[in-house]
């Protein structure tokens, strides 16, 4: 069974992001970039399926600039077999990424596609669901447990009421939640070996996909600074402030 894991290059979660002076987007100059945390979980799950003897090949794919090869090499160092970069310097929305991934899926024909449920930069939580709609594959989102059984994959997913388990016929698409697993670290020998693993670079045009977007970012602003809280001496004072200052009651 071939497993395809999609990953994205994002600003490292430890970095405090800043908005450009012209409010056109986030300032990425000299900022540390990394694998999206949810994508790390997707790669880890794919690797565990291979270690269990269920998957025979793990392919990682990313859509983004040429610099995203760094994150693909990281995934290769973790244990993936080969990588594909769909190179585009444009700011792509979720639908454009889903269309590009669909083209890769049609070419690679994986039995299981694993993605992070969302990325920490856009936080859209859309690509996995859109890919499912475009491919017609069954999908299990917000997975906290994945079990492959024959020609089905059982996905335990987190919902408002607790946990729900769905049985999906393969091929299928799964998006990962935080509690699915704990990603591993790459060893130095693995990092060295990853430099020799195959990494193919293709373009949207080569895949026959148009990435023209109907969505335009008008302005990006940092969230307003939160005001410091205050202490009150009595319930009466609290009610008075909620009524006259906060005006919530």
mmCIF file of C-alpha atoms in Angstrom:
data_model
loop_
_atom_site.group_PDB
_atom_site.id
_atom_site.type_symbol
_atom_site.label_atom_id
_atom_site.label_comp_id
_atom_site.label_asym_id
_atom_site.label_seq_id
_atom_site.Cartn_x
_atom_site.Cartn_y
_atom_site.Cartn_z
ATOM 1 C CA UNK A 1 0.000 0.000 0.000
ATOM 2 C CA UNK A 2 1.279 3.431 -0.957
ATOM 3 C CA UNK A 3 0.683 6.299 1.478
ATOM 4 C CA UNK A 4 0.883 9.939 0.403
ATOM 5 C CA UNK A 5 1.503 12.508 3.140
ATOM 6 C CA UNK A 6 1.057 16.203 2.356
ATOM 7 C CA UNK A 7 3.208 18.741 4.216
ATOM 8 C CA UNK A 8 3.567 22.515 4.270
ATOM 9 C CA UNK A 9 6.356 24.983 5.001
ATOM 10 C CA UNK A 10 5.239 27.455 7.690
ATOM 11 C CA UNK A 11 6.733 29.872 10.180
ATOM 12 C CA UNK A 12 8.108 27.947 13.168
ATOM 13 C CA UNK A 13 5.501 27.857 15.945
ATOM 14 C CA UNK A 14 8.022 29.299 18.414
ATOM 15 C CA UNK A 15 8.416 32.486 16.357
ATOM 16 C CA UNK A 16 6.337 35.548 17.163
ATOM 17 C CA UNK A 17 5.030 36.676 13.775
ATOM 18 C CA UNK A 18 5.008 40.304 12.694
ATOM 19 C CA UNK A 19 2.935 42.071 10.072
ATOM 20 C CA UNK A 20 4.613 43.855 7.153
ATOM 21 C CA UNK A 21 4.723 47.641 7.277
ATOM 22 C CA UNK A 22 2.346 47.838 4.297
ATOM 23 C CA UNK A 23 -0.080 45.340 5.932
ATOM 24 C CA UNK A 24 0.120 43.075 2.878
ATOM 25 C CA UNK A 25 0.985 39.976 4.892
ATOM 26 C CA UNK A 26 3.302 38.461 7.479
ATOM 27 C CA UNK A 27 6.960 39.498 7.543
ATOM 28 C CA UNK A 28 8.961 36.411 6.532
ATOM 29 C CA UNK A 29 12.387 38.070 6.301
ATOM 30 C CA UNK A 30 14.987 36.121 8.312
ATOM 31 C CA UNK A 31 12.226 34.099 9.998
ATOM 32 C CA UNK A 32 12.785 30.468 10.936
ATOM 33 C CA UNK A 33 10.586 28.143 8.880
ATOM 34 C CA UNK A 34 9.584 24.590 9.738
ATOM 35 C CA UNK A 35 7.211 21.732 8.993
ATOM 36 C CA UNK A 36 3.657 22.503 9.988
ATOM 37 C CA UNK A 37 3.080 20.634 13.309
ATOM 38 C CA UNK A 38 -0.055 18.864 12.062
ATOM 39 C CA UNK A 39 1.872 17.782 8.945
ATOM 40 C CA UNK A 40 4.547 16.244 11.175
ATOM 41 C CA UNK A 41 1.805 14.139 12.754
ATOM 42 C CA UNK A 42 0.620 13.068 9.284
ATOM 43 C CA UNK A 43 4.138 11.978 8.299
ATOM 44 C CA UNK A 44 4.591 10.132 11.598
ATOM 45 C CA UNK A 45 1.356 8.195 11.093
ATOM 46 C CA UNK A 46 2.396 7.220 7.571
ATOM 47 C CA UNK A 47 5.757 6.008 8.861
ATOM 48 C CA UNK A 48 4.103 3.951 11.594
ATOM 49 C CA UNK A 49 1.924 2.248 8.995
ATOM 50 C CA UNK A 50 5.084 1.344 7.096
ATOM 51 C CA UNK A 51 6.758 0.026 10.251
ATOM 52 C CA UNK A 52 3.688 -2.146 10.889
ATOM 53 C CA UNK A 53 4.130 -3.692 7.431
ATOM 54 C CA UNK A 54 0.884 -2.160 6.172
ATOM 55 C CA UNK A 55 2.396 0.518 3.929
ATOM 56 C CA UNK A 56 5.093 -0.358 1.415
ATOM 57 C CA UNK A 57 6.000 3.189 0.398
ATOM 58 C CA UNK A 58 5.616 6.627 1.963
ATOM 59 C CA UNK A 59 5.662 9.597 -0.408
ATOM 60 C CA UNK A 60 5.620 13.177 0.893
ATOM 61 C CA UNK A 61 4.354 16.063 -1.202
ATOM 62 C CA UNK A 62 4.403 19.807 -0.649
ATOM 63 C CA UNK A 63 3.017 22.772 -2.549
ATOM 64 C CA UNK A 64 5.057 25.938 -2.208
ATOM 65 C CA UNK A 65 8.275 27.772 -3.062
ATOM 66 C CA UNK A 66 11.565 26.118 -3.950
ATOM 67 C CA UNK A 67 12.696 26.623 -0.344
ATOM 68 C CA UNK A 68 10.078 24.053 0.722
ATOM 69 C CA UNK A 69 12.587 21.396 -0.345
ATOM 70 C CA UNK A 70 14.111 21.925 3.094
ATOM 71 C CA UNK A 71 10.945 20.699 4.794
ATOM 72 C CA UNK A 72 10.623 17.802 2.352
ATOM 73 C CA UNK A 73 14.183 16.756 3.195
ATOM 74 C CA UNK A 74 13.177 16.859 6.851
ATOM 75 C CA UNK A 75 10.307 14.465 6.108
ATOM 76 C CA UNK A 76 12.695 12.236 4.161
ATOM 77 C CA UNK A 77 15.063 12.240 7.137
ATOM 78 C CA UNK A 78 12.201 11.100 9.343
ATOM 79 C CA UNK A 79 11.795 8.051 7.123
ATOM 80 C CA UNK A 80 9.765 8.872 4.008
ATOM 81 C CA UNK A 81 10.927 7.142 0.815
ATOM 82 C CA UNK A 82 10.687 9.969 -1.700
ATOM 83 C CA UNK A 83 9.320 13.464 -2.085
ATOM 84 C CA UNK A 84 7.496 15.635 -4.609
ATOM 85 C CA UNK A 85 7.484 19.439 -4.646
ATOM 86 C CA UNK A 86 4.835 21.265 -6.631
ATOM 87 C CA UNK A 87 6.763 24.494 -6.964
ATOM 88 C CA UNK A 88 4.819 27.753 -6.896
ATOM 89 C CA UNK A 89 5.842 31.136 -5.557
ATOM 90 C CA UNK A 90 2.230 32.347 -5.570
ATOM 91 C CA UNK A 91 0.099 32.682 -2.460
ATOM 92 C CA UNK A 92 -2.278 29.785 -3.034
ATOM 93 C CA UNK A 93 -5.634 29.343 -1.353
ATOM 94 C CA UNK A 94 -6.955 26.028 -0.047
ATOM 95 C CA UNK A 95 -8.844 25.159 -3.238
ATOM 96 C CA UNK A 96 -5.793 25.700 -5.440
ATOM 97 C CA UNK A 97 -3.690 23.484 -3.157
ATOM 98 C CA UNK A 98 -6.422 20.823 -3.163
ATOM 99 C CA UNK A 99 -6.529 20.859 -6.981
ATOM 100 C CA UNK A 100 -2.749 20.436 -7.160
ATOM 101 C CA UNK A 101 -2.850 17.593 -4.634
ATOM 102 C CA UNK A 102 -5.631 15.950 -6.644
ATOM 103 C CA UNK A 103 -3.349 15.976 -9.708
ATOM 104 C CA UNK A 104 -0.562 14.375 -7.660
ATOM 105 C CA UNK A 105 -2.988 11.775 -6.280
ATOM 106 C CA UNK A 106 -4.119 10.873 -9.804
ATOM 107 C CA UNK A 107 -0.507 10.462 -10.849
ATOM 108 C CA UNK A 108 0.704 8.522 -7.798
ATOM 109 C CA UNK A 109 -2.468 6.501 -7.094
ATOM 110 C CA UNK A 110 -1.946 6.134 -3.315
ATOM 111 C CA UNK A 111 -4.352 4.005 -1.305
ATOM 112 C CA UNK A 112 -4.220 6.424 1.630
ATOM 113 C CA UNK A 113 -3.667 10.191 1.725
ATOM 114 C CA UNK A 114 -2.831 11.749 5.095
ATOM 115 C CA UNK A 115 -2.828 15.491 5.772
ATOM 116 C CA UNK A 116 -2.690 17.680 8.847
ATOM 117 C CA UNK A 117 -6.170 18.947 9.701
ATOM 118 C CA UNK A 118 -4.954 22.548 9.289
ATOM 119 C CA UNK A 119 -1.838 24.682 9.021
ATOM 120 C CA UNK A 120 -0.794 27.123 11.726
ATOM 121 C CA UNK A 121 -0.387 30.013 9.285
ATOM 122 C CA UNK A 122 -3.779 30.219 7.558
ATOM 123 C CA UNK A 123 -5.704 27.965 10.008
ATOM 124 C CA UNK A 124 -8.314 27.332 7.303
ATOM 125 C CA UNK A 125 -8.929 23.603 7.892
ATOM 126 C CA UNK A 126 -10.191 23.225 4.315
ATOM 127 C CA UNK A 127 -7.673 21.448 2.087
ATOM 128 C CA UNK A 128 -8.335 17.875 3.252
ATOM 129 C CA UNK A 129 -12.084 18.218 2.873
ATOM 130 C CA UNK A 130 -11.755 19.882 -0.542
ATOM 131 C CA UNK A 131 -9.387 17.141 -1.705
ATOM 132 C CA UNK A 132 -11.930 14.549 -0.627
ATOM 133 C CA UNK A 133 -14.645 16.312 -2.620
ATOM 134 C CA UNK A 134 -12.459 16.655 -5.724
ATOM 135 C CA UNK A 135 -11.242 13.041 -5.723
ATOM 136 C CA UNK A 136 -14.479 11.470 -4.534
ATOM 137 C CA UNK A 137 -12.532 9.537 -1.889
ATOM 138 C CA UNK A 138 -13.981 8.746 1.510
ATOM 139 C CA UNK A 139 -12.607 11.029 4.201
ATOM 140 C CA UNK A 140 -12.088 10.935 7.958
ATOM 141 C CA UNK A 141 -11.203 14.257 9.540
ATOM 142 C CA UNK A 142 -9.733 15.155 12.970
ATOM 143 C CA UNK A 143 -8.338 11.634 13.395
ATOM 144 C CA UNK A 144 -7.119 10.627 16.854
ATOM 145 C CA UNK A 145 -6.669 6.950 15.857
ATOM 146 C CA UNK A 146 -6.120 5.242 12.496
ATOM 147 C CA UNK A 147 -6.348 1.488 11.910
ATOM 148 C CA UNK A 148 -6.082 -0.158 8.494
ATOM 149 C CA UNK A 149 -8.040 -3.416 8.246
ATOM 150 C CA UNK A 150 -8.021 -5.081 4.846
ATOM 151 C CA UNK A 151 -9.589 -2.795 2.263
ATOM 152 C CA UNK A 152 -10.895 -0.390 4.914
ATOM 153 C CA UNK A 153 -9.411 2.137 7.306
ATOM 154 C CA UNK A 154 -11.117 2.757 10.656
ATOM 155 C CA UNK A 155 -10.732 6.358 11.778
ATOM 156 C CA UNK A 156 -11.587 7.476 15.291
ATOM 157 C CA UNK A 157 -12.331 11.180 15.064
ATOM 158 C CA UNK A 158 -12.897 13.850 17.645
ATOM 159 C CA UNK A 159 -16.313 15.512 17.515
ATOM 160 C CA UNK A 160 -18.196 17.854 19.832
ATOM 161 C CA UNK A 161 -19.939 14.978 21.583
ATOM 162 C CA UNK A 162 -16.806 12.884 22.143
ATOM 163 C CA UNK A 163 -15.358 10.293 19.775
ATOM 164 C CA UNK A 164 -16.777 8.827 16.582
ATOM 165 C CA UNK A 165 -15.339 5.888 14.629
ATOM 166 C CA UNK A 166 -15.966 5.676 10.891
ATOM 167 C CA UNK A 167 -14.995 2.854 8.509
ATOM 168 C CA UNK A 168 -13.721 4.195 5.192
ATOM 169 C CA UNK A 169 -13.267 2.159 2.030
ATOM 170 C CA UNK A 170 -9.802 2.584 0.509
ATOM 171 C CA UNK A 171 -8.619 4.728 -1.177
ATOM 172 C CA UNK A 172 -9.334 7.302 1.494
ATOM 173 C CA UNK A 173 -8.240 10.654 2.877
ATOM 174 C CA UNK A 174 -7.461 11.228 6.560
ATOM 175 C CA UNK A 175 -6.689 14.510 8.318
ATOM 176 C CA UNK A 176 -4.808 14.328 11.602
ATOM 177 C CA UNK A 177 -5.527 15.822 14.999
ATOM 178 C CA UNK A 178 -3.030 16.528 17.776
ATOM 179 C CA UNK A 179 -3.721 13.388 19.803
ATOM 180 C CA UNK A 180 -3.071 10.940 16.961
ATOM 181 C CA UNK A 181 0.617 10.452 17.774
ATOM 182 C CA UNK A 182 3.879 12.018 18.948
ATOM 183 C CA UNK A 183 6.202 12.787 15.992
ATOM 184 C CA UNK A 184 9.747 11.428 16.122
ATOM 185 C CA UNK A 185 13.018 13.298 15.720
ATOM 186 C CA UNK A 186 15.380 12.685 12.818
ATOM 187 C CA UNK A 187 18.776 11.178 13.654
ATOM 188 C CA UNK A 188 21.981 12.560 12.141
ATOM 189 C CA UNK A 189 22.572 9.448 9.959
ATOM 190 C CA UNK A 190 18.989 9.751 8.677
ATOM 191 C CA UNK A 191 19.518 13.421 7.845
ATOM 192 C CA UNK A 192 22.602 12.521 5.820
ATOM 193 C CA UNK A 193 20.790 9.707 3.998
ATOM 194 C CA UNK A 194 17.877 12.017 3.187
ATOM 195 C CA UNK A 195 20.145 14.114 0.955
ATOM 196 C CA UNK A 196 20.357 11.195 -1.473
ATOM 197 C CA UNK A 197 16.676 10.275 -1.514
ATOM 198 C CA UNK A 198 14.717 11.243 -4.658
ATOM 199 C CA UNK A 199 12.941 14.600 -4.663
ATOM 200 C CA UNK A 200 11.035 15.505 -7.824
ATOM 201 C CA UNK A 201 10.060 19.091 -8.628
ATOM 202 C CA UNK A 202 7.041 19.790 -10.841
ATOM 203 C CA UNK A 203 5.042 22.900 -11.667
ATOM 204 C CA UNK A 204 1.290 23.522 -11.653
ATOM 205 C CA UNK A 205 1.445 23.942 -15.440
ATOM 206 C CA UNK A 206 3.072 20.522 -15.805
ATOM 207 C CA UNK A 207 0.200 19.052 -13.800
ATOM 208 C CA UNK A 208 -2.320 20.899 -15.945
ATOM 209 C CA UNK A 209 -3.766 22.820 -13.011
ATOM 210 C CA UNK A 210 -4.702 26.506 -12.972
ATOM 211 C CA UNK A 211 -3.989 28.173 -9.623
ATOM 212 C CA UNK A 212 -5.760 31.452 -10.384
ATOM 213 C CA UNK A 213 -7.519 32.608 -7.231
ATOM 214 C CA UNK A 214 -10.810 34.431 -6.837
ATOM 215 C CA UNK A 215 -9.831 35.422 -3.292
ATOM 216 C CA UNK A 216 -7.661 38.458 -2.596
ATOM 217 C CA UNK A 217 -6.095 39.498 0.716
ATOM 218 C CA UNK A 218 -6.967 43.135 1.282
ATOM 219 C CA UNK A 219 -5.198 43.809 4.564
ATOM 220 C CA UNK A 220 -3.432 41.937 7.350
ATOM 221 C CA UNK A 221 -3.388 43.359 10.871
ATOM 222 C CA UNK A 222 -1.951 42.171 14.157
ATOM 223 C CA UNK A 223 -4.547 41.408 16.836
ATOM 224 C CA UNK A 224 -5.286 44.241 19.223
ATOM 225 C CA UNK A 225 -3.291 44.241 22.435
ATOM 226 C CA UNK A 226 -5.237 42.866 25.378
ATOM 227 C CA UNK A 227 -5.857 45.196 28.293
ATOM 228 C CA UNK A 228 -4.699 44.180 31.737
ATOM 229 C CA UNK A 229 -7.314 42.747 34.070
ATOM 230 C CA UNK A 230 -8.351 44.306 37.360
ATOM 231 C CA UNK A 231 -9.377 42.971 40.755
ATOM 232 C CA UNK A 232 -12.630 43.941 42.430
ATOM 233 C CA UNK A 233 -13.371 43.931 46.127
ATOM 234 C CA UNK A 234 -16.928 42.645 46.048
ATOM 235 C CA UNK A 235 -19.610 41.015 43.942
ATOM 236 C CA UNK A 236 -21.505 44.281 43.894
ATOM 237 C CA UNK A 237 -18.518 46.080 42.378
ATOM 238 C CA UNK A 238 -18.120 43.296 39.800
ATOM 239 C CA UNK A 239 -21.768 43.578 38.754
ATOM 240 C CA UNK A 240 -21.483 47.368 38.556
ATOM 241 C CA UNK A 241 -18.442 47.189 36.243
ATOM 242 C CA UNK A 242 -20.008 44.503 34.064
ATOM 243 C CA UNK A 243 -23.098 46.648 33.725
ATOM 244 C CA UNK A 244 -21.675 50.134 33.322
ATOM 245 C CA UNK A 245 -18.155 49.609 31.924
ATOM 246 C CA UNK A 246 -18.198 46.324 30.013
ATOM 247 C CA UNK A 247 -21.925 46.739 29.261
ATOM 248 C CA UNK A 248 -22.464 42.990 29.028
ATOM 249 C CA UNK A 249 -25.389 42.823 31.433
#
